Short mmCIF file of C-alpha atoms and ligand atoms in Angstrom, two decimals:
data_model
loop_
_atom_site.label_atom_id
_atom_site.label_comp_id
_atom_site.label_asym_id
_atom_site.label_seq_id
_atom_site.Cartn_x
_atom_site.Cartn_y
_atom_site.Cartn_z
CA MET B 1 0.00 0.00 0.00
CA ALA B 2 1.24 3.50 -0.79
CA GLU B 3 2.52 5.58 2.11
CA GLN B 4 -0.24 7.47 3.91
CA ILE B 5 0.67 11.13 4.29
CA VAL B 6 -1.13 13.53 6.59
CA ILE B 7 -1.42 17.15 7.63
CA SER B 8 -1.00 17.01 11.40
CA GLY B 9 -0.59 20.66 12.33
CA VAL B 10 -1.62 24.08 11.13
CA GLY B 11 -0.66 27.48 12.49
CA VAL B 12 -2.11 30.92 11.76
CA TRP B 13 -0.42 34.10 12.97
CA ASN B 14 -1.70 37.62 12.36
CA PRO B 15 -0.09 40.99 13.11
CA GLU B 16 -1.50 43.12 15.95
CA PHE B 17 -2.50 46.01 13.66
CA THR B 18 -5.67 46.22 11.57
CA ILE B 19 -6.95 48.71 9.01
CA THR B 20 -10.73 48.93 8.56
CA ASN B 21 -12.28 49.82 5.21
CA ASP B 22 -13.31 53.22 6.59
CA GLU B 23 -9.77 54.03 7.73
CA LEU B 24 -8.32 52.93 4.39
CA VAL B 25 -10.88 54.82 2.32
CA SER B 26 -10.61 58.06 4.27
CA SER B 27 -6.81 58.04 3.86
CA TYR B 28 -7.02 57.21 0.12
CA ASN B 29 -9.73 59.84 -0.48
CA ALA B 30 -7.70 62.52 1.30
CA TRP B 31 -4.66 61.54 -0.79
CA ALA B 32 -6.75 61.65 -4.02
CA GLU B 33 -8.11 65.11 -3.14
CA SER B 34 -4.65 66.43 -2.45
CA TYR B 35 -3.33 64.86 -5.69
CA ASN B 36 -6.17 66.42 -7.69
CA ALA B 37 -5.62 69.84 -6.08
CA ALA B 38 -1.91 69.65 -6.90
CA HIS B 39 -2.66 68.70 -10.54
CA ARG B 40 -5.75 70.90 -11.04
CA GLU B 41 -4.41 72.70 -14.11
CA GLN B 42 -3.30 69.52 -15.96
CA ILE B 43 -6.59 67.81 -15.03
CA ASP B 44 -8.56 70.77 -16.46
CA GLN B 45 -6.49 70.53 -19.65
CA ASN B 46 -7.13 66.75 -19.85
CA LYS B 47 -3.41 66.07 -19.55
CA VAL B 48 -3.78 64.20 -16.25
CA THR B 49 -6.67 62.00 -15.12
CA ALA B 50 -8.25 63.00 -11.83
CA LYS B 51 -8.03 60.36 -9.09
CA PRO B 52 -11.55 59.03 -8.31
CA GLN B 53 -12.89 58.53 -4.78
CA SER B 54 -12.99 55.10 -3.14
CA SER B 55 -15.86 53.81 -1.00
CA SER B 56 -16.17 51.33 1.88
CA GLU B 57 -19.58 50.30 0.61
CA PHE B 58 -18.12 49.32 -2.79
CA ILE B 59 -15.26 47.40 -1.20
CA GLU B 60 -17.48 45.30 1.03
CA LYS B 61 -20.05 44.62 -1.70
CA ALA B 62 -17.52 43.84 -4.46
CA SER B 63 -15.14 41.73 -2.35
CA GLY B 64 -16.58 40.88 1.08
CA ILE B 65 -13.54 42.45 2.75
CA LYS B 66 -14.24 44.47 5.94
CA GLN B 67 -10.71 44.92 7.30
CA ARG B 68 -7.18 43.64 6.90
CA TYR B 69 -4.22 42.98 9.20
CA ILE B 70 -1.02 44.91 8.53
CA TYR B 71 2.50 44.15 9.75
CA GLN B 72 3.31 47.84 10.38
CA LYS B 73 0.45 50.32 10.25
CA GLU B 74 2.59 53.42 10.52
CA GLY B 75 3.01 55.15 7.17
CA ALA B 76 0.39 53.19 5.22
CA LEU B 77 -2.38 55.74 5.92
CA ASP B 78 -0.16 58.81 5.90
CA ILE B 79 -1.11 60.71 2.72
CA ASP B 80 2.45 62.00 2.41
CA ARG B 81 3.75 58.42 2.34
CA MET B 82 1.08 55.82 1.37
CA ARG B 83 3.23 52.79 2.22
CA PRO B 84 4.10 51.12 5.53
CA THR B 85 7.23 52.22 7.38
CA ILE B 86 9.38 49.15 8.08
CA PRO B 87 12.94 49.99 9.13
CA GLU B 88 15.58 47.84 7.42
CA ARG B 89 17.16 45.26 9.70
CA GLY B 90 20.86 44.47 9.81
CA GLU B 91 22.37 41.35 8.24
CA ASP B 92 22.97 39.92 11.71
CA GLU B 93 19.31 40.33 12.75
CA LEU B 94 16.37 38.02 12.08
CA SER B 95 14.54 39.24 8.95
CA ASP B 96 10.92 40.44 9.20
CA GLN B 97 9.69 37.60 7.05
CA ALA B 98 11.59 34.91 8.98
CA GLN B 99 10.17 36.35 12.20
CA ILE B 100 6.54 36.01 11.12
CA ALA B 101 7.29 32.62 9.54
CA ILE B 102 8.57 31.40 12.92
CA GLU B 103 5.42 32.66 14.67
CA ALA B 104 3.19 30.52 12.43
CA ALA B 105 5.62 27.56 12.35
CA THR B 106 5.76 27.39 16.15
CA LYS B 107 1.96 27.13 16.32
CA ALA B 108 1.82 24.44 13.63
CA LEU B 109 4.57 22.36 15.30
CA GLU B 110 2.81 22.61 18.65
CA GLN B 111 -0.48 21.42 17.16
CA ALA B 112 1.33 18.53 15.47
CA ASN B 113 3.12 17.55 18.72
CA LYS B 114 6.41 17.93 16.89
CA SER B 115 9.71 19.54 17.80
CA ALA B 116 12.50 20.86 15.57
CA ALA B 117 14.26 17.50 15.83
CA ASP B 118 11.35 15.77 14.04
CA VAL B 119 11.46 18.05 10.96
CA ASP B 120 13.61 17.21 7.90
CA VAL B 121 12.70 20.01 5.52
CA VAL B 122 11.52 23.63 5.72
CA ILE B 123 9.72 25.07 2.70
CA VAL B 124 8.96 28.79 2.76
CA SER B 125 6.40 29.25 0.03
CA CYS B 126 4.66 32.59 -0.55
CA ALA B 127 4.00 35.40 -3.02
CA TYR B 128 7.14 37.47 -2.30
CA THR B 129 10.38 36.85 -0.45
CA GLN B 130 12.06 39.91 0.98
CA ARG B 131 15.44 39.03 -0.53
CA ALA B 132 16.76 36.66 -3.17
CA TYR B 133 19.27 34.81 -0.98
CA PRO B 134 20.09 33.28 1.40
CA ALA B 135 16.66 31.64 1.41
CA ILE B 136 14.24 32.73 4.15
CA ALA B 137 13.61 29.00 4.70
CA ILE B 138 17.27 28.43 5.59
CA GLU B 139 17.16 31.36 8.03
CA VAL B 140 14.04 29.85 9.65
CA GLN B 141 15.68 26.41 9.70
CA GLU B 142 18.70 27.86 11.54
CA ALA B 143 16.58 29.86 14.00
CA LEU B 144 14.44 26.83 14.90
CA GLY B 145 17.42 24.44 15.04
CA ILE B 146 16.17 22.11 12.31
CA GLU B 147 18.61 19.76 10.55
CA GLY B 148 18.24 18.76 6.89
CA PHE B 149 17.47 21.42 4.32
CA GLY B 150 15.21 24.32 3.38
CA PHE B 151 14.29 26.27 0.28
CA ASP B 152 12.00 29.10 -0.85
CA MET B 153 9.25 28.83 -3.48
CA LEU B 154 7.23 31.59 -5.17
CA VAL B 155 3.92 30.60 -6.76
CA ALA B 156 1.84 33.70 -5.87
CA CYS B 157 -1.69 32.74 -4.78
CA SER B 158 -0.96 29.01 -4.97
CA ALA B 159 2.35 29.10 -3.12
CA ALA B 160 0.89 27.41 -0.01
CA THR B 161 -0.85 24.54 -1.80
CA PHE B 162 2.05 24.00 -4.22
CA GLY B 163 4.43 23.96 -1.23
CA MET B 164 2.26 21.30 0.43
CA HIS B 165 2.26 19.33 -2.83
CA ARG B 166 6.09 19.29 -2.82
CA ALA B 167 6.10 18.21 0.85
CA TYR B 168 3.65 15.40 0.06
CA GLU B 169 5.84 14.20 -2.83
CA MET B 170 9.03 14.27 -0.76
CA ILE B 171 7.42 12.17 1.97
CA ALA B 172 5.98 9.78 -0.64
CA ALA B 173 9.42 9.46 -2.26
CA GLY B 174 11.05 8.79 1.10
CA THR B 175 13.38 11.80 0.91
CA ALA B 176 11.75 13.33 3.99
CA ALA B 177 9.62 12.08 6.89
CA CYS B 178 8.26 15.38 8.18
CA VAL B 179 8.08 18.71 6.34
CA LEU B 180 7.26 22.18 7.65
CA VAL B 181 5.61 24.38 4.98
CA ILE B 182 5.42 28.08 5.90
CA ASN B 183 3.64 30.95 4.13
CA PRO B 184 4.78 34.30 5.52
CA GLU B 185 2.58 36.54 3.40
CA LEU B 186 4.04 39.97 4.08
CA VAL B 187 2.28 41.61 1.16
CA SER B 188 1.61 45.19 2.35
CA PRO B 189 4.93 46.58 0.98
CA GLN B 190 3.71 45.56 -2.52
CA VAL B 191 0.26 47.19 -2.24
CA ASN B 192 -0.30 50.40 -4.16
CA TYR B 193 -2.25 52.36 -1.54
CA THR B 194 -2.80 55.12 -4.14
CA ASP B 195 -4.65 52.80 -6.55
CA ARG B 196 -8.42 52.79 -5.95
CA ASP B 197 -8.89 49.46 -7.75
CA SER B 198 -6.49 47.51 -5.56
CA HIS B 199 -5.72 49.47 -2.35
CA PHE B 200 -8.24 47.40 -0.34
CA ILE B 201 -7.34 43.90 -1.47
CA PHE B 202 -4.48 42.61 0.69
CA GLY B 203 -3.66 41.86 4.29
CA ASP B 204 -0.55 40.47 6.03
CA VAL B 205 -0.54 37.07 7.76
CA ALA B 206 1.62 33.97 8.18
CA THR B 207 0.43 30.37 8.06
CA ALA B 208 2.22 27.04 8.42
CA THR B 209 1.42 23.36 8.09
CA VAL B 210 3.19 20.19 9.20
CA LEU B 211 3.06 17.19 6.84
CA GLU B 212 4.29 13.78 7.91
CA LYS B 213 3.76 10.03 7.53
CA ALA B 214 0.48 8.87 9.07
CA GLU B 215 2.34 6.34 11.20
CA THR B 216 4.26 9.06 13.08
CA ALA B 217 1.29 11.43 13.58
CA THR B 218 0.10 11.88 17.16
CA ALA B 219 -1.93 15.10 16.90
CA ASP B 220 -5.61 15.33 17.88
CA HIS B 221 -6.74 16.36 14.40
CA VAL B 222 -5.06 14.58 11.52
CA TYR B 223 -6.03 14.83 7.85
CA GLU B 224 -4.98 12.22 5.36
CA ILE B 225 -4.05 13.69 1.97
CA LEU B 226 -5.84 11.46 -0.56
CA SER B 227 -4.08 13.22 -3.44
CA THR B 228 -2.93 16.57 -4.83
CA LYS B 229 -3.72 18.28 -8.14
CA ALA B 230 -2.17 21.36 -9.73
CA LEU B 231 -2.88 23.45 -12.82
CA THR B 232 -1.20 26.53 -14.28
CA LYS B 233 -2.27 28.61 -17.27
CA TYR B 234 -0.27 31.70 -18.20
CA SER B 235 -2.03 35.05 -17.73
CA SER B 236 -0.81 38.62 -17.13
CA ASN B 237 -4.13 39.64 -15.60
CA ILE B 238 -2.59 39.57 -12.11
CA ARG B 239 0.93 40.89 -12.17
CA SER B 240 3.84 42.49 -10.34
CA ASN B 241 6.90 43.53 -12.37
CA PHE B 242 9.05 44.23 -9.31
CA SER B 243 12.46 42.97 -10.34
CA TYR B 244 16.20 42.96 -9.77
CA MET B 245 16.36 43.75 -13.52
CA SER B 246 15.02 47.32 -12.97
CA ARG B 247 18.55 48.53 -12.21
CA ALA B 248 19.76 47.37 -15.64
CA ASN B 249 16.49 48.31 -17.34
CA ASP B 250 16.94 51.94 -16.18
CA VAL B 251 13.34 52.06 -14.97
CA ASP B 252 11.77 53.22 -11.71
CA PRO B 253 11.89 50.10 -9.51
CA TYR B 254 8.83 51.36 -7.58
CA GLY B 255 6.63 52.49 -10.51
CA PRO B 256 2.93 51.48 -10.46
CA ASP B 257 3.49 48.46 -12.71
CA LYS B 258 6.18 47.22 -10.30
CA LEU B 259 3.51 46.88 -7.59
CA PHE B 260 0.53 44.50 -7.52
CA HIS B 261 -1.98 45.28 -10.27
CA GLN B 262 -4.72 43.27 -11.92
CA ALA B 263 -7.67 43.20 -14.31
CA GLY B 264 -9.96 42.04 -11.50
CA ARG B 265 -13.11 41.50 -13.55
CA LYS B 266 -11.29 39.31 -16.11
CA VAL B 267 -9.68 37.33 -13.30
CA PHE B 268 -13.05 36.78 -11.72
CA LYS B 269 -14.61 35.56 -14.98
CA GLU B 270 -11.72 33.33 -16.05
CA VAL B 271 -10.65 31.80 -12.75
CA CYS B 272 -14.07 30.76 -11.36
CA PRO B 273 -14.88 28.16 -14.05
CA LEU B 274 -11.26 26.99 -14.12
CA ALA B 275 -11.26 26.40 -10.35
CA ALA B 276 -14.69 24.69 -10.29
CA ASP B 277 -13.71 22.29 -13.12
CA HIS B 278 -10.37 21.59 -11.49
CA ILE B 279 -11.99 20.65 -8.17
CA GLU B 280 -14.63 18.47 -9.81
CA GLN B 281 -11.96 16.57 -11.77
CA HIS B 282 -9.85 16.16 -8.67
CA LEU B 283 -12.75 14.74 -6.64
CA SER B 284 -13.68 12.33 -9.43
CA ARG B 285 -10.25 10.67 -9.04
CA HIS B 286 -11.56 9.39 -5.71
CA GLU B 287 -15.08 8.69 -6.96
CA LEU B 288 -16.28 11.59 -4.86
CA LYS B 289 -18.92 14.12 -5.86
CA PRO B 290 -19.05 17.72 -4.59
CA ALA B 291 -22.05 16.72 -2.45
CA ASP B 292 -19.79 14.24 -0.59
CA VAL B 293 -17.53 17.04 0.63
CA ARG B 294 -18.15 18.17 4.19
CA ARG B 295 -15.93 21.27 4.07
CA TRP B 296 -14.50 23.61 1.41
CA TRP B 297 -11.37 25.47 2.48
CA LEU B 298 -11.20 27.75 -0.53
CA HIS B 299 -8.84 30.54 -1.56
CA GLN B 300 -9.91 33.83 -0.01
CA ALA B 301 -9.75 36.59 -2.63
CA ASN B 302 -13.37 37.52 -3.08
CA ILE B 303 -16.53 36.25 -1.38
CA ASN B 304 -18.49 36.43 -4.64
CA MET B 305 -15.93 34.16 -6.35
CA ASN B 306 -16.31 31.54 -3.61
CA THR B 307 -20.12 31.75 -3.79
CA LEU B 308 -20.03 31.25 -7.56
CA ILE B 309 -17.56 28.34 -7.43
CA CYS B 310 -19.62 26.55 -4.77
CA LYS B 311 -22.80 27.12 -6.78
CA ARG B 312 -21.19 25.58 -9.85
CA LEU B 313 -20.04 22.60 -7.81
CA LEU B 314 -23.10 21.99 -5.62
CA GLY B 315 -25.90 23.44 -7.74
CA ARG B 316 -26.82 25.58 -4.74
CA GLU B 317 -25.20 28.07 -2.40
CA ALA B 318 -22.88 26.59 0.21
CA SER B 319 -23.46 27.55 3.83
CA ARG B 320 -20.76 29.42 5.77
CA GLU B 321 -20.28 26.22 7.75
CA GLU B 322 -19.59 24.23 4.56
CA ALA B 323 -17.38 26.88 2.92
CA PRO B 324 -15.96 29.16 5.61
CA ILE B 325 -15.12 32.77 4.76
CA VAL B 326 -12.19 34.44 6.50
CA LEU B 327 -11.53 37.26 4.03
CA ASP B 328 -13.96 39.60 5.82
CA GLU B 329 -11.44 39.74 8.68
CA TYR B 330 -8.15 38.94 6.89
CA ALA B 331 -8.77 40.28 3.33
CA ASN B 332 -6.85 38.54 0.53
CA THR B 333 -3.69 37.11 2.07
CA ALA B 334 -2.21 35.77 -1.18
CA SER B 335 -1.52 32.04 -0.79
CA ALA B 336 -2.41 31.84 2.92
CA GLY B 337 -6.19 32.29 2.59
CA SER B 338 -7.23 28.66 2.18
CA VAL B 339 -4.81 27.65 4.95
CA ILE B 340 -6.36 30.21 7.34
CA ALA B 341 -9.82 28.86 6.43
CA PHE B 342 -8.53 25.34 7.20
CA GLY B 343 -6.70 26.39 10.36
CA LEU B 344 -9.74 28.08 11.87
CA ASN B 345 -12.38 25.59 10.71
CA HIS B 346 -11.32 21.96 10.88
CA LYS B 347 -11.57 20.63 14.42
CA ASP B 348 -15.30 19.85 14.26
CA LEU B 349 -14.98 17.41 11.35
CA LYS B 350 -15.67 13.74 12.18
CA SER B 351 -13.53 10.75 11.28
CA GLY B 352 -14.11 9.86 7.60
CA ASP B 353 -15.31 13.36 6.62
CA HIS B 354 -13.88 14.72 3.38
CA GLY B 355 -12.68 18.25 2.73
CA VAL B 356 -11.11 20.13 -0.18
CA LEU B 357 -8.37 22.71 0.29
CA CYS B 358 -7.94 24.76 -2.88
CA SER B 359 -6.14 27.94 -3.94
CA PHE B 360 -6.59 29.88 -7.18
CA GLY B 361 -5.12 33.09 -8.53
CA ALA B 362 -2.06 34.67 -10.12
CA GLY B 363 -0.24 32.69 -12.77
CA TYR B 364 -3.00 31.59 -13.20
CA SER B 365 -2.36 28.83 -10.71
CA ILE B 366 -4.73 26.38 -9.03
CA GLY B 367 -3.66 23.91 -6.35
CA SER B 368 -5.88 21.47 -4.49
CA LEU B 369 -5.64 18.72 -1.88
CA VAL B 370 -8.45 16.26 -1.17
CA LEU B 371 -8.38 15.51 2.56
CA LYS B 372 -10.03 12.92 4.79
CA LYS B 373 -10.19 13.25 8.55
CA ARG B 374 -8.54 10.31 10.27
C1 COA D 401 -11.19 43.47 -7.64
C2 COA D 401 -12.70 43.23 -7.57
C3 COA D 401 -13.13 43.20 -6.10
C4 COA D 401 -13.42 44.39 -8.25
O1 COA D 401 -14.81 44.15 -8.23
P1 COA D 401 -15.67 44.27 -9.57
O2 COA D 401 -17.08 44.02 -9.20
O3 COA D 401 -15.07 43.38 -10.60
O4 COA D 401 -15.53 45.78 -9.93
P2 COA D 401 -14.92 46.45 -11.25
O5 COA D 401 -13.43 46.38 -11.23
O6 COA D 401 -15.65 45.90 -12.44
O7 COA D 401 -15.36 47.92 -10.99
C5 COA D 401 -16.73 48.35 -10.98
C6 COA D 401 -16.74 49.84 -10.87
O8 COA D 401 -16.34 50.23 -9.54
C7 COA D 401 -15.24 51.09 -9.61
N1 COA D 401 -14.34 50.88 -8.47
C8 COA D 401 -13.23 50.13 -8.43
N2 COA D 401 -12.66 50.22 -7.22
C9 COA D 401 -13.44 51.03 -6.48
C10 COA D 401 -13.37 51.49 -5.16
N3 COA D 401 -12.37 51.14 -4.34
N4 COA D 401 -14.35 52.31 -4.71
C11 COA D 401 -15.36 52.67 -5.52
N5 COA D 401 -15.48 52.25 -6.78
C12 COA D 401 -14.54 51.45 -7.26
C13 COA D 401 -14.57 50.78 -10.92
O9 COA D 401 -13.75 51.82 -11.36
C14 COA D 401 -15.77 50.52 -11.80
O10 COA D 401 -16.31 51.75 -12.19
P3 COA D 401 -16.92 51.93 -13.68
O11 COA D 401 -18.03 50.90 -13.75
O12 COA D 401 -17.35 53.34 -13.65
O13 COA D 401 -15.78 51.63 -14.59
C15 COA D 401 -13.08 41.90 -8.24
O14 COA D 401 -13.00 42.03 -9.63
C16 COA D 401 -12.23 40.75 -7.82
O15 COA D 401 -12.07 40.43 -6.64
N6 COA D 401 -11.72 39.96 -8.79
C17 COA D 401 -10.96 38.78 -8.52
C18 COA D 401 -9.59 39.18 -8.30
C19 COA D 401 -8.72 38.11 -7.73
O16 COA D 401 -9.11 37.09 -7.27
N7 COA D 401 -7.47 38.39 -7.73
C20 COA D 401 -6.53 37.56 -7.17
C21 COA D 401 -5.55 38.44 -6.55
S1 COA D 401 -4.24 37.50 -5.90
#
């Protein structure tokens, strides 16, 4: 029989600071007014486009987001700055991203009843790493005292699920017995707080999961991974051009196209059917139908996307209990959303219950795991 591989621990860490929609909108609107006043003449001559006003009502209706966590609030709402203030740390200090990774990892290890000595591999998988090298994963490995090896992976919105896929494969291949997958989604430095279309989308968070062989798992809540499934399809509809190449390209490394930007409506239309088909195909591998799934831990970008995907799968709306929503509190946390949904909503499942953990977004990339509670 093939090796049984499980998720035995999950950790969710959030920063202490939040920004509500009202706070965000009043800062953006004040910035837009001041921008328009400063460019009045060019706007009147149609040489510059006036910045439109944002609205909390629109944000909540269009996305379901009510607030977001932020690693450092200072600076982000200051209309003379419009980006968080995060002092650079020295090369001998723990990096910001490693610090939040360790917060989530510690929680996941504790839930899995595991210590550093049990872990073979650390994967840090997220939408951005704060430097190219040495890998954040190796820094985390050193700080936690883990032997073996670590590496970083970037797969945008599907970084967490794709990281778990790699962990699953390593355990199946026998190259590791226990893998720590961490998603320190420190996204606020990449948000354009002066862009009405995207200033509300993201929040900071860190999540982590522990994957191991079923035979070594001793945690209270253990989920067997029945299988994994991944899909990518190239699209520039969600993009960041931030790059080490900017220096040689002689371009502004912080220009608007170097920050997160997207064609949100196109993404919505194209990704929903792709994700629903993907999940249906994945379930059919196990002769399961959507109606057999007790819980949907879906990517958390937009509540309307999740409603639509569930409707396509179930032929009806899913209840909040069946498909938990965390984006009202956390906003879009890049790859961590489905892991937060799982972390906060899994303990009530009964032995034999099935669940689907699925991410979808930039790339495009879709990653799913079909789980069964042990
Ligand atoms: C981003 C998103 C919430 C926007 O919602 P939407 O319903 O598609 O809204 P649209 O972009 O079509 O904009 C509708 C109108 O509201 C306006 N609008 C956009 N942002 C606004 C804001 N903050 N406040 C007020 N109005 C706003 C638009 O300019 C547009 O005006 P127009 O009709 O006069 O042109 C939604 O498209 C989305 O979530 N898409 C999926 C994105 C995704 O999953 N991305 C993954 C990221 S990792």
